[in-house]
């Protein structure tokens, strides 16, 4: 029997996060050991509530640990214009079961889970990288038991928070710099993949009929402003989980990545040196293209398991 991949999800739910978390929770290939929350789409209090609401909705027992309430240096600016004031507008989840919520801070919980694990742990980072950076700075000893950090963030082209800054990286570029310089195996699923990882109306209709789960997701899609219901909703965070479960949908390349942390014009811009101009060794595997048909088939079949 295949051993499940041990996974920590660091997240800022967030409607696209919610879908990605659901897919991970119901995957037979992943063992979600911990969900940590970080300020991003909305406040850390709200994203923590949302993580608990999701687990209650799906009746899943996974420890949740609340993390950083603001970026390391930059002023915190949320994305409630995209996800709504609650961060998961569109569906009434009701009061969550708070027994999943740990007293521990996310960084301490991540350290404990990683050091206690007999096999290396993978981190799926689908929000700003603040918690991950704090973890690596406070507890560098965890590096030897982290298999890979698979992050949704950055861009090979332009941004969606600023001209050149993708939201997760541009929210906390200093944290991203710490992660990019860490020497840990990195997989970057950037904005460019999310722009092609679309849920079209015909897909939403297939999802809508999937019982309680379909009703919830379809309702969230009505409020989600990452793209549009008619022309395609961008499933950014599912791109990170898609790498874990169906990497063959991607074109991948090993290259050097870095992040701008000083220019006011391009703060948070990810430098993806595909042509090797900088002459630096590769520090990440980057998704450079996605097979959209494969994504669509994988996405629908994954959602069908979330019941
Ligand atoms: O740029 C997209 C990313 O920012 C996604 O993780 C989305 O949830 C938001 O956090
Ligand atoms: Ca997110």
PDB file of C-alpha atoms and ligand atoms in Angstrom:
ATOM      1  CA  UNK A   1       0.000   0.000   0.000  1.00  0.00           C
ATOM      2  CA  UNK A   2       1.356   3.460  -0.912  1.00  0.00           C
ATOM      3  CA  UNK A   3       2.365   5.523   2.120  1.00  0.00           C
ATOM      4  CA  UNK A   4       0.485   8.818   2.329  1.00  0.00           C
ATOM      5  CA  UNK A   5       2.581  11.988   1.984  1.00  0.00           C
ATOM      6  CA  UNK A   6       2.624  13.888   5.289  1.00  0.00           C
ATOM      7  CA  UNK A   7       1.448  17.433   4.745  1.00  0.00           C
ATOM      8  CA  UNK A   8       1.160  20.705   6.619  1.00  0.00           C
ATOM      9  CA  UNK A   9      -1.078  23.261   4.906  1.00  0.00           C
ATOM     10  CA  UNK A  10      -0.278  26.900   5.664  1.00  0.00           C
ATOM     11  CA  UNK A  11      -3.191  28.940   4.455  1.00  0.00           C
ATOM     12  CA  UNK A  12      -5.325  32.109   4.493  1.00  0.00           C
ATOM     13  CA  UNK A  13      -8.831  30.848   3.582  1.00  0.00           C
ATOM     14  CA  UNK A  14      -9.923  32.436   1.264  1.00  0.00           C
ATOM     15  CA  UNK A  15     -12.309  30.855  -1.210  1.00  0.00           C
ATOM     16  CA  UNK A  16      -9.655  29.326  -3.449  1.00  0.00           C
ATOM     17  CA  UNK A  17      -7.827  28.099  -0.340  1.00  0.00           C
ATOM     18  CA  UNK A  18     -11.042  26.391   0.797  1.00  0.00           C
ATOM     19  CA  UNK A  19     -11.261  24.383  -2.402  1.00  0.00           C
ATOM     20  CA  UNK A  20      -7.581  23.419  -2.248  1.00  0.00           C
ATOM     21  CA  UNK A  21      -7.876  22.379   1.410  1.00  0.00           C
ATOM     22  CA  UNK A  22     -10.940  20.247   0.627  1.00  0.00           C
ATOM     23  CA  UNK A  23      -9.106  18.434  -2.177  1.00  0.00           C
ATOM     24  CA  UNK A  24      -6.143  17.749   0.117  1.00  0.00           C
ATOM     25  CA  UNK A  25      -8.356  16.544   2.980  1.00  0.00           C
ATOM     26  CA  UNK A  26     -10.100  13.965   0.794  1.00  0.00           C
ATOM     27  CA  UNK A  27      -7.056  12.786  -1.145  1.00  0.00           C
ATOM     28  CA  UNK A  28      -6.023   9.205  -0.492  1.00  0.00           C
ATOM     29  CA  UNK A  29      -2.436  10.210  -1.198  1.00  0.00           C
ATOM     30  CA  UNK A  30      -2.106  12.918   1.467  1.00  0.00           C
ATOM     31  CA  UNK A  31      -2.049  12.782   5.260  1.00  0.00           C
ATOM     32  CA  UNK A  32      -2.844  16.325   6.428  1.00  0.00           C
ATOM     33  CA  UNK A  33      -1.158  16.490   9.841  1.00  0.00           C
ATOM     34  CA  UNK A  34      -1.761  20.179  10.568  1.00  0.00           C
ATOM     35  CA  UNK A  35      -3.399  23.290   9.145  1.00  0.00           C
ATOM     36  CA  UNK A  36      -1.757  26.602  10.082  1.00  0.00           C
ATOM     37  CA  UNK A  37      -3.284  29.974   9.376  1.00  0.00           C
ATOM     38  CA  UNK A  38      -1.737  33.270   8.374  1.00  0.00           C
ATOM     39  CA  UNK A  39      -3.069  36.774   7.792  1.00  0.00           C
ATOM     40  CA  UNK A  40      -3.627  37.240   4.084  1.00  0.00           C
ATOM     41  CA  UNK A  41      -6.949  37.264   2.308  1.00  0.00           C
ATOM     42  CA  UNK A  42      -8.525  38.464   5.544  1.00  0.00           C
ATOM     43  CA  UNK A  43      -7.344  38.784   9.175  1.00  0.00           C
ATOM     44  CA  UNK A  44      -5.717  35.845  10.910  1.00  0.00           C
ATOM     45  CA  UNK A  45      -8.722  35.579  13.240  1.00  0.00           C
ATOM     46  CA  UNK A  46     -11.111  35.265  10.300  1.00  0.00           C
ATOM     47  CA  UNK A  47      -8.948  32.846   8.299  1.00  0.00           C
ATOM     48  CA  UNK A  48      -8.615  30.692  11.421  1.00  0.00           C
ATOM     49  CA  UNK A  49     -12.391  30.671  11.860  1.00  0.00           C
ATOM     50  CA  UNK A  50     -12.697  29.743   8.182  1.00  0.00           C
ATOM     51  CA  UNK A  51     -10.283  26.832   8.521  1.00  0.00           C
ATOM     52  CA  UNK A  52     -12.295  25.556  11.495  1.00  0.00           C
ATOM     53  CA  UNK A  53     -15.557  26.045   9.594  1.00  0.00           C
ATOM     54  CA  UNK A  54     -14.251  23.968   6.680  1.00  0.00           C
ATOM     55  CA  UNK A  55     -13.170  21.108   8.952  1.00  0.00           C
ATOM     56  CA  UNK A  56     -16.551  21.189  10.697  1.00  0.00           C
ATOM     57  CA  UNK A  57     -18.362  21.240   7.338  1.00  0.00           C
ATOM     58  CA  UNK A  58     -16.428  18.173   6.166  1.00  0.00           C
ATOM     59  CA  UNK A  59     -16.452  16.547   9.622  1.00  0.00           C
ATOM     60  CA  UNK A  60     -12.653  16.208   9.538  1.00  0.00           C
ATOM     61  CA  UNK A  61     -10.456  16.154  12.652  1.00  0.00           C
ATOM     62  CA  UNK A  62      -7.242  18.000  11.770  1.00  0.00           C
ATOM     63  CA  UNK A  63      -5.372  20.228  14.247  1.00  0.00           C
ATOM     64  CA  UNK A  64      -5.472  23.934  13.404  1.00  0.00           C
ATOM     65  CA  UNK A  65      -2.932  26.436  14.749  1.00  0.00           C
ATOM     66  CA  UNK A  66      -3.301  30.171  14.393  1.00  0.00           C
ATOM     67  CA  UNK A  67      -0.263  32.014  13.058  1.00  0.00           C
ATOM     68  CA  UNK A  68       1.034  35.439  12.168  1.00  0.00           C
ATOM     69  CA  UNK A  69      -1.404  38.344  12.239  1.00  0.00           C
ATOM     70  CA  UNK A  70       0.671  40.573   9.981  1.00  0.00           C
ATOM     71  CA  UNK A  71       3.632  40.466   7.593  1.00  0.00           C
ATOM     72  CA  UNK A  72       7.202  40.662   8.949  1.00  0.00           C
ATOM     73  CA  UNK A  73       7.769  44.235   7.780  1.00  0.00           C
ATOM     74  CA  UNK A  74       5.097  45.410   5.343  1.00  0.00           C
ATOM     75  CA  UNK A  75       1.743  46.896   6.322  1.00  0.00           C
ATOM     76  CA  UNK A  76      -1.004  44.263   6.243  1.00  0.00           C
ATOM     77  CA  UNK A  77      -3.498  44.765   3.421  1.00  0.00           C
ATOM     78  CA  UNK A  78      -6.163  42.098   2.976  1.00  0.00           C
ATOM     79  CA  UNK A  79      -8.006  40.847  -0.118  1.00  0.00           C
ATOM     80  CA  UNK A  80     -11.585  40.990   1.097  1.00  0.00           C
ATOM     81  CA  UNK A  81     -12.510  42.572  -2.228  1.00  0.00           C
ATOM     82  CA  UNK A  82     -11.807  39.148  -3.745  1.00  0.00           C
ATOM     83  CA  UNK A  83     -13.095  36.796  -1.040  1.00  0.00           C
ATOM     84  CA  UNK A  84     -15.659  38.944   0.763  1.00  0.00           C
ATOM     85  CA  UNK A  85     -15.611  40.434   4.261  1.00  0.00           C
ATOM     86  CA  UNK A  86     -15.580  37.020   5.967  1.00  0.00           C
ATOM     87  CA  UNK A  87     -12.971  35.630   3.583  1.00  0.00           C
ATOM     88  CA  UNK A  88     -15.432  32.923   2.525  1.00  0.00           C
ATOM     89  CA  UNK A  89     -18.530  34.898   1.576  1.00  0.00           C
ATOM     90  CA  UNK A  90     -21.414  33.157  -0.121  1.00  0.00           C
ATOM     91  CA  UNK A  91     -22.171  30.273   2.210  1.00  0.00           C
ATOM     92  CA  UNK A  92     -23.444  30.183   5.794  1.00  0.00           C
ATOM     93  CA  UNK A  93     -21.113  27.708   7.543  1.00  0.00           C
ATOM     94  CA  UNK A  94     -22.453  28.255  11.042  1.00  0.00           C
ATOM     95  CA  UNK A  95     -20.475  27.962  14.258  1.00  0.00           C
ATOM     96  CA  UNK A  96     -17.336  25.797  13.892  1.00  0.00           C
ATOM     97  CA  UNK A  97     -16.252  22.967  16.155  1.00  0.00           C
ATOM     98  CA  UNK A  98     -13.380  24.633  17.975  1.00  0.00           C
ATOM     99  CA  UNK A  99     -11.977  21.407  19.372  1.00  0.00           C
ATOM    100  CA  UNK A 100      -9.629  21.310  16.361  1.00  0.00           C
ATOM    101  CA  UNK A 101      -7.989  24.598  17.436  1.00  0.00           C
ATOM    102  CA  UNK A 102      -4.643  24.229  19.226  1.00  0.00           C
ATOM    103  CA  UNK A 103      -3.405  26.593  21.917  1.00  0.00           C
ATOM    104  CA  UNK A 104       0.016  26.562  20.231  1.00  0.00           C
ATOM    105  CA  UNK A 105       1.126  29.272  17.807  1.00  0.00           C
ATOM    106  CA  UNK A 106       1.318  27.971  14.245  1.00  0.00           C
ATOM    107  CA  UNK A 107       5.108  28.216  14.154  1.00  0.00           C
ATOM    108  CA  UNK A 108       5.503  26.123  17.306  1.00  0.00           C
ATOM    109  CA  UNK A 109       2.939  23.603  16.078  1.00  0.00           C
ATOM    110  CA  UNK A 110       4.753  23.287  12.747  1.00  0.00           C
ATOM    111  CA  UNK A 111       8.057  22.767  14.563  1.00  0.00           C
ATOM    112  CA  UNK A 112       6.557  20.048  16.785  1.00  0.00           C
ATOM    113  CA  UNK A 113       4.848  18.198  13.925  1.00  0.00           C
ATOM    114  CA  UNK A 114       7.963  18.325  11.730  1.00  0.00           C
ATOM    115  CA  UNK A 115      10.405  17.208  14.436  1.00  0.00           C
ATOM    116  CA  UNK A 116       8.075  14.482  15.694  1.00  0.00           C
ATOM    117  CA  UNK A 117       7.593  13.004  12.226  1.00  0.00           C
ATOM    118  CA  UNK A 118       9.524   9.834  11.463  1.00  0.00           C
ATOM    119  CA  UNK A 119       9.564  10.784   7.779  1.00  0.00           C
ATOM    120  CA  UNK A 120      10.051  14.180   6.136  1.00  0.00           C
ATOM    121  CA  UNK A 121       7.037  16.479   5.983  1.00  0.00           C
ATOM    122  CA  UNK A 122       5.871  18.511   2.999  1.00  0.00           C
ATOM    123  CA  UNK A 123       4.534  22.037   3.480  1.00  0.00           C
ATOM    124  CA  UNK A 124       1.878  23.365   1.105  1.00  0.00           C
ATOM    125  CA  UNK A 125       2.015  27.145   1.513  1.00  0.00           C
ATOM    126  CA  UNK A 126      -1.013  28.777  -0.082  1.00  0.00           C
ATOM    127  CA  UNK A 127      -0.937  32.154   1.648  1.00  0.00           C
ATOM    128  CA  UNK A 128       1.731  34.717   2.473  1.00  0.00           C
ATOM    129  CA  UNK A 129       4.937  33.034   3.688  1.00  0.00           C
ATOM    130  CA  UNK A 130       5.129  34.797   7.063  1.00  0.00           C
ATOM    131  CA  UNK A 131       4.711  31.663   9.213  1.00  0.00           C
ATOM    132  CA  UNK A 132       7.187  29.681   7.145  1.00  0.00           C
ATOM    133  CA  UNK A 133       9.814  32.392   7.396  1.00  0.00           C
ATOM    134  CA  UNK A 134       9.355  32.638  11.165  1.00  0.00           C
ATOM    135  CA  UNK A 135       9.625  28.846  11.433  1.00  0.00           C
ATOM    136  CA  UNK A 136      12.898  28.759   9.487  1.00  0.00           C
ATOM    137  CA  UNK A 137      14.416  31.646  11.447  1.00  0.00           C
ATOM    138  CA  UNK A 138      13.304  30.482  14.909  1.00  0.00           C
ATOM    139  CA  UNK A 139      13.830  26.750  14.413  1.00  0.00           C
ATOM    140  CA  UNK A 140      16.341  26.104  11.572  1.00  0.00           C
ATOM    141  CA  UNK A 141      16.680  22.535  12.824  1.00  0.00           C
ATOM    142  CA  UNK A 142      13.381  21.721  11.098  1.00  0.00           C
ATOM    143  CA  UNK A 143      14.980  22.060   7.654  1.00  0.00           C
ATOM    144  CA  UNK A 144      16.386  18.525   7.727  1.00  0.00           C
ATOM    145  CA  UNK A 145      12.902  17.041   8.084  1.00  0.00           C
ATOM    146  CA  UNK A 146      11.097  19.163   5.494  1.00  0.00           C
ATOM    147  CA  UNK A 147      10.804  17.262   2.233  1.00  0.00           C
ATOM    148  CA  UNK A 148       9.630  20.190   0.093  1.00  0.00           C
ATOM    149  CA  UNK A 149       7.805  23.494   0.331  1.00  0.00           C
ATOM    150  CA  UNK A 150       5.180  23.627  -2.419  1.00  0.00           C
ATOM    151  CA  UNK A 151       3.951  27.191  -2.598  1.00  0.00           C
ATOM    152  CA  UNK A 152       1.317  29.011  -4.552  1.00  0.00           C
ATOM    153  CA  UNK A 153       2.903  32.370  -5.112  1.00  0.00           C
ATOM    154  CA  UNK A 154       4.932  34.632  -7.289  1.00  0.00           C
ATOM    155  CA  UNK A 155       4.721  35.074 -10.995  1.00  0.00           C
ATOM    156  CA  UNK A 156       6.840  34.535 -14.080  1.00  0.00           C
ATOM    157  CA  UNK A 157       5.032  37.489 -15.632  1.00  0.00           C
ATOM    158  CA  UNK A 158       3.097  40.228 -13.849  1.00  0.00           C
ATOM    159  CA  UNK A 159       1.259  40.616 -10.560  1.00  0.00           C
ATOM    160  CA  UNK A 160      -2.282  40.631  -9.230  1.00  0.00           C
ATOM    161  CA  UNK A 161      -1.733  42.716  -6.087  1.00  0.00           C
ATOM    162  CA  UNK A 162       0.617  45.238  -7.666  1.00  0.00           C
ATOM    163  CA  UNK A 163       1.961  45.728 -11.160  1.00  0.00           C
ATOM    164  CA  UNK A 164       4.624  43.067 -10.608  1.00  0.00           C
ATOM    165  CA  UNK A 165       3.618  41.531  -7.263  1.00  0.00           C
ATOM    166  CA  UNK A 166       1.498  38.415  -6.829  1.00  0.00           C
ATOM    167  CA  UNK A 167      -0.604  38.657  -3.629  1.00  0.00           C
ATOM    168  CA  UNK A 168       1.042  35.983  -1.431  1.00  0.00           C
ATOM    169  CA  UNK A 169       4.571  37.144  -2.171  1.00  0.00           C
ATOM    170  CA  UNK A 170       3.842  40.862  -2.338  1.00  0.00           C
ATOM    171  CA  UNK A 171       1.999  40.748   1.007  1.00  0.00           C
ATOM    172  CA  UNK A 172       5.215  39.616   2.698  1.00  0.00           C
ATOM    173  CA  UNK A 173       8.230  39.839   0.365  1.00  0.00           C
ATOM    174  CA  UNK A 174      10.739  39.692   3.224  1.00  0.00           C
ATOM    175  CA  UNK A 175       9.253  36.382   4.344  1.00  0.00           C
ATOM    176  CA  UNK A 176       9.467  35.086   0.783  1.00  0.00           C
ATOM    177  CA  UNK A 177      13.130  36.094   0.645  1.00  0.00           C
ATOM    178  CA  UNK A 178      13.857  34.018   3.768  1.00  0.00           C
ATOM    179  CA  UNK A 179      12.090  31.003   2.225  1.00  0.00           C
ATOM    180  CA  UNK A 180      13.734  31.401  -1.197  1.00  0.00           C
ATOM    181  CA  UNK A 181      17.184  31.597   0.448  1.00  0.00           C
ATOM    182  CA  UNK A 182      16.547  28.623   2.772  1.00  0.00           C
ATOM    183  CA  UNK A 183      18.074  25.855   0.673  1.00  0.00           C
ATOM    184  CA  UNK A 184      14.923  23.755   1.139  1.00  0.00           C
ATOM    185  CA  UNK A 185      13.433  22.053  -1.942  1.00  0.00           C
ATOM    186  CA  UNK A 186      10.928  24.550  -3.346  1.00  0.00           C
ATOM    187  CA  UNK A 187       8.138  24.163  -5.878  1.00  0.00           C
ATOM    188  CA  UNK A 188       6.655  27.412  -7.175  1.00  0.00           C
ATOM    189  CA  UNK A 189       3.144  27.272  -8.610  1.00  0.00           C
ATOM    190  CA  UNK A 190       2.806  30.890  -9.630  1.00  0.00           C
ATOM    191  CA  UNK A 191       0.073  33.237 -10.709  1.00  0.00           C
ATOM    192  CA  UNK A 192       0.639  32.229 -14.322  1.00  0.00           C
ATOM    193  CA  UNK A 193      -0.661  28.746 -13.519  1.00  0.00           C
ATOM    194  CA  UNK A 194      -3.672  30.093 -11.613  1.00  0.00           C
ATOM    195  CA  UNK A 195      -4.645  32.205 -14.601  1.00  0.00           C
ATOM    196  CA  UNK A 196      -5.054  28.970 -16.569  1.00  0.00           C
ATOM    197  CA  UNK A 197      -6.468  26.799 -13.770  1.00  0.00           C
ATOM    198  CA  UNK A 198     -10.012  27.954 -14.396  1.00  0.00           C
ATOM    199  CA  UNK A 199     -13.457  26.799 -13.328  1.00  0.00           C
ATOM    200  CA  UNK A 200     -15.814  27.607 -16.177  1.00  0.00           C
ATOM    201  CA  UNK A 201     -19.625  27.734 -15.923  1.00  0.00           C
ATOM    202  CA  UNK A 202     -19.949  24.183 -17.246  1.00  0.00           C
ATOM    203  CA  UNK A 203     -17.577  23.005 -14.528  1.00  0.00           C
ATOM    204  CA  UNK A 204     -19.520  24.896 -11.838  1.00  0.00           C
ATOM    205  CA  UNK A 205     -22.716  23.197 -12.988  1.00  0.00           C
ATOM    206  CA  UNK A 206     -21.057  19.764 -12.617  1.00  0.00           C
ATOM    207  CA  UNK A 207     -19.900  20.759  -9.122  1.00  0.00           C
ATOM    208  CA  UNK A 208     -23.257  22.233  -8.091  1.00  0.00           C
ATOM    209  CA  UNK A 209     -24.983  18.830  -8.182  1.00  0.00           C
ATOM    210  CA  UNK A 210     -22.457  17.186  -5.846  1.00  0.00           C
ATOM    211  CA  UNK A 211     -24.690  17.280  -2.768  1.00  0.00           C
ATOM    212  CA  UNK A 212     -23.860  19.480   0.229  1.00  0.00           C
ATOM    213  CA  UNK A 213     -20.282  19.988  -0.944  1.00  0.00           C
ATOM    214  CA  UNK A 214     -21.388  21.047  -4.397  1.00  0.00           C
ATOM    215  CA  UNK A 215     -23.933  23.437  -2.962  1.00  0.00           C
ATOM    216  CA  UNK A 216     -21.314  25.028  -0.693  1.00  0.00           C
ATOM    217  CA  UNK A 217     -18.666  25.393  -3.376  1.00  0.00           C
ATOM    218  CA  UNK A 218     -21.111  26.695  -5.968  1.00  0.00           C
ATOM    219  CA  UNK A 219     -22.320  29.285  -3.437  1.00  0.00           C
ATOM    220  CA  UNK A 220     -18.755  30.390  -2.739  1.00  0.00           C
ATOM    221  CA  UNK A 221     -18.092  30.669  -6.460  1.00  0.00           C
ATOM    222  CA  UNK A 222     -20.922  33.217  -6.736  1.00  0.00           C
ATOM    223  CA  UNK A 223     -18.997  35.580  -4.450  1.00  0.00           C
ATOM    224  CA  UNK A 224     -15.416  34.797  -5.447  1.00  0.00           C
ATOM    225  CA  UNK A 225     -13.843  37.622  -7.469  1.00  0.00           C
ATOM    226  CA  UNK A 226     -10.691  35.772  -8.523  1.00  0.00           C
ATOM    227  CA  UNK A 227     -11.693  35.925 -12.175  1.00  0.00           C
ATOM    228  CA  UNK A 228     -15.353  35.740 -13.021  1.00  0.00           C
ATOM    229  CA  UNK A 229     -18.056  33.093 -12.867  1.00  0.00           C
ATOM    230  CA  UNK A 230     -18.736  33.539 -16.593  1.00  0.00           C
ATOM    231  CA  UNK A 231     -15.180  33.713 -18.001  1.00  0.00           C
ATOM    232  CA  UNK A 232     -13.514  31.413 -15.467  1.00  0.00           C
ATOM    233  CA  UNK A 233     -12.715  31.403 -11.753  1.00  0.00           C
ATOM    234  CA  UNK A 234      -8.993  31.167 -10.953  1.00  0.00           C
ATOM    235  CA  UNK A 235      -8.209  28.214  -8.706  1.00  0.00           C
ATOM    236  CA  UNK A 236      -4.812  29.577  -7.664  1.00  0.00           C
ATOM    237  CA  UNK A 237      -4.299  27.493  -4.524  1.00  0.00           C
ATOM    238  CA  UNK A 238      -5.485  24.241  -6.078  1.00  0.00           C
ATOM    239  CA  UNK A 239      -2.442  24.586  -8.353  1.00  0.00           C
ATOM    240  CA  UNK A 240      -0.189  23.811  -5.387  1.00  0.00           C
ATOM    241  CA  UNK A 241      -2.207  20.736  -4.383  1.00  0.00           C
ATOM    242  CA  UNK A 242      -2.386  19.718  -8.056  1.00  0.00           C
ATOM    243  CA  UNK A 243       1.403  19.474  -8.109  1.00  0.00           C
ATOM    244  CA  UNK A 244       1.302  17.101  -5.148  1.00  0.00           C
ATOM    245  CA  UNK A 245      -1.387  14.889  -6.702  1.00  0.00           C
ATOM    246  CA  UNK A 246      -0.940  15.206 -10.474  1.00  0.00           C
ATOM    247  CA  UNK A 247       2.462  16.779 -11.285  1.00  0.00           C
ATOM    248  CA  UNK A 248       2.284  15.468 -14.823  1.00  0.00           C
ATOM    249  CA  UNK A 249      -0.146  18.269 -15.695  1.00  0.00           C
ATOM    250  CA  UNK A 250       2.747  20.730 -15.418  1.00  0.00           C
ATOM    251  CA  UNK A 251       5.785  21.721 -17.429  1.00  0.00           C
ATOM    252  CA  UNK A 252       8.509  22.170 -14.840  1.00  0.00           C
ATOM    253  CA  UNK A 253      11.957  23.691 -14.842  1.00  0.00           C
ATOM    254  CA  UNK A 254      14.686  24.002 -12.234  1.00  0.00           C
ATOM    255  CA  UNK A 255      15.797  27.605 -12.010  1.00  0.00           C
ATOM    256  CA  UNK A 256      16.937  30.408  -9.754  1.00  0.00           C
ATOM    257  CA  UNK A 257      14.198  32.484  -8.129  1.00  0.00           C
ATOM    258  CA  UNK A 258      14.479  35.580  -5.969  1.00  0.00           C
ATOM    259  CA  UNK A 259      12.198  38.373  -4.808  1.00  0.00           C
ATOM    260  CA  UNK A 260      12.456  42.159  -4.828  1.00  0.00           C
ATOM    261  CA  UNK A 261      12.443  43.513  -1.269  1.00  0.00           C
ATOM    262  CA  UNK A 262      13.661  47.085  -1.713  1.00  0.00           C
ATOM    263  CA  UNK A 263      12.281  48.779  -4.845  1.00  0.00           C
ATOM    264  CA  UNK A 264       9.062  50.674  -4.159  1.00  0.00           C
ATOM    265  CA  UNK A 265       8.045  50.149  -7.792  1.00  0.00           C
ATOM    266  CA  UNK A 266       8.521  46.377  -7.934  1.00  0.00           C
ATOM    267  CA  UNK A 267       8.356  45.289  -4.272  1.00  0.00           C
ATOM    268  CA  UNK A 268       7.350  41.614  -4.123  1.00  0.00           C
ATOM    269  CA  UNK A 269       8.186  40.926  -7.755  1.00  0.00           C
ATOM    270  CA  UNK A 270       9.510  37.392  -8.155  1.00  0.00           C
ATOM    271  CA  UNK A 271      12.569  37.065 -10.343  1.00  0.00           C
ATOM    272  CA  UNK A 272      12.337  33.714 -12.169  1.00  0.00           C
ATOM    273  CA  UNK A 273      15.631  33.479 -14.032  1.00  0.00           C
ATOM    274  CA  UNK A 274      14.590  31.025 -16.757  1.00  0.00           C
ATOM    275  CA  UNK A 275      17.488  32.003 -19.037  1.00  0.00           C
ATOM    276  CA  UNK A 276      20.154  31.975 -16.317  1.00  0.00           C
ATOM    277  CA  UNK A 277      21.141  35.608 -16.764  1.00  0.00           C
ATOM    278  CA  UNK A 278      22.155  35.840 -13.096  1.00  0.00           C
ATOM    279  CA  UNK A 279      24.401  32.774 -13.254  1.00  0.00           C
ATOM    280  CA  UNK A 280      23.105  31.484  -9.932  1.00  0.00           C
ATOM    281  CA  UNK A 281      22.353  27.827  -9.164  1.00  0.00           C
ATOM    282  CA  UNK A 282      18.735  26.716  -9.256  1.00  0.00           C
ATOM    283  CA  UNK A 283      16.974  26.988  -5.897  1.00  0.00           C
ATOM    284  CA  UNK A 284      13.473  26.025  -7.026  1.00  0.00           C
ATOM    285  CA  UNK A 285      11.424  23.948  -9.403  1.00  0.00           C
ATOM    286  CA  UNK A 286       9.001  26.271 -11.194  1.00  0.00           C
ATOM    287  CA  UNK A 287       5.766  25.407 -12.977  1.00  0.00           C
ATOM    288  CA  UNK A 288       6.121  27.090 -16.360  1.00  0.00           C
ATOM    289  CA  UNK A 289       2.950  25.757 -17.985  1.00  0.00           C
ATOM    290  CA  UNK A 290      -0.145  23.712 -17.174  1.00  0.00           C
ATOM    291  CA  UNK A 291      -2.199  21.359 -19.315  1.00  0.00           C
ATOM    292  CA  UNK A 292      -5.599  22.966 -18.890  1.00  0.00           C
ATOM    293  CA  UNK A 293      -7.578  19.896 -19.929  1.00  0.00           C
ATOM    294  CA  UNK A 294      -5.665  17.745 -17.453  1.00  0.00           C
ATOM    295  CA  UNK A 295      -6.258  20.341 -14.729  1.00  0.00           C
ATOM    296  CA  UNK A 296      -9.987  20.502 -15.465  1.00  0.00           C
ATOM    297  CA  UNK A 297     -10.391  16.700 -15.385  1.00  0.00           C
ATOM    298  CA  UNK A 298      -8.251  16.405 -12.241  1.00  0.00           C
ATOM    299  CA  UNK A 299     -10.100  19.250 -10.525  1.00  0.00           C
ATOM    300  CA  UNK A 300     -13.600  17.888 -11.129  1.00  0.00           C
ATOM    301  CA  UNK A 301     -12.609  14.327 -10.197  1.00  0.00           C
ATOM    302  CA  UNK A 302     -10.962  15.645  -7.023  1.00  0.00           C
ATOM    303  CA  UNK A 303     -14.036  17.640  -6.003  1.00  0.00           C
ATOM    304  CA  UNK A 304     -16.183  14.528  -6.602  1.00  0.00           C
ATOM    305  CA  UNK A 305     -14.190  12.853  -3.797  1.00  0.00           C
ATOM    306  CA  UNK A 306     -14.956  15.669  -1.330  1.00  0.00           C
ATOM    307  CA  UNK A 307     -18.229  14.254  -0.116  1.00  0.00           C
TER     308      UNK A 307
HETATM  309  O1  LIG B   1      -2.507  35.437  -5.734  1.00  0.00           O
HETATM  310  C1  LIG B   1      -3.367  34.388  -5.342  1.00  0.00           C
HETATM  311  C2  LIG B   1      -3.154  34.019  -3.915  1.00  0.00           C
HETATM  312  O2  LIG B   1      -3.532  35.111  -3.086  1.00  0.00           O
HETATM  313  C3  LIG B   1      -4.046  32.848  -3.460  1.00  0.00           C
HETATM  314  O3  LIG B   1      -3.386  32.137  -2.450  1.00  0.00           O
HETATM  315  C4  LIG B   1      -5.260  33.535  -2.916  1.00  0.00           C
HETATM  316  O4  LIG B   1      -5.907  32.759  -1.902  1.00  0.00           O
HETATM  317  C5  LIG B   1      -4.651  34.745  -2.288  1.00  0.00           C
HETATM  318  O5  LIG B   1      -4.186  34.382  -0.994  1.00  0.00           O
HETATM  319 CA1  LIG B   2      -4.501  31.644  -0.368  1.00  0.00          CA
END
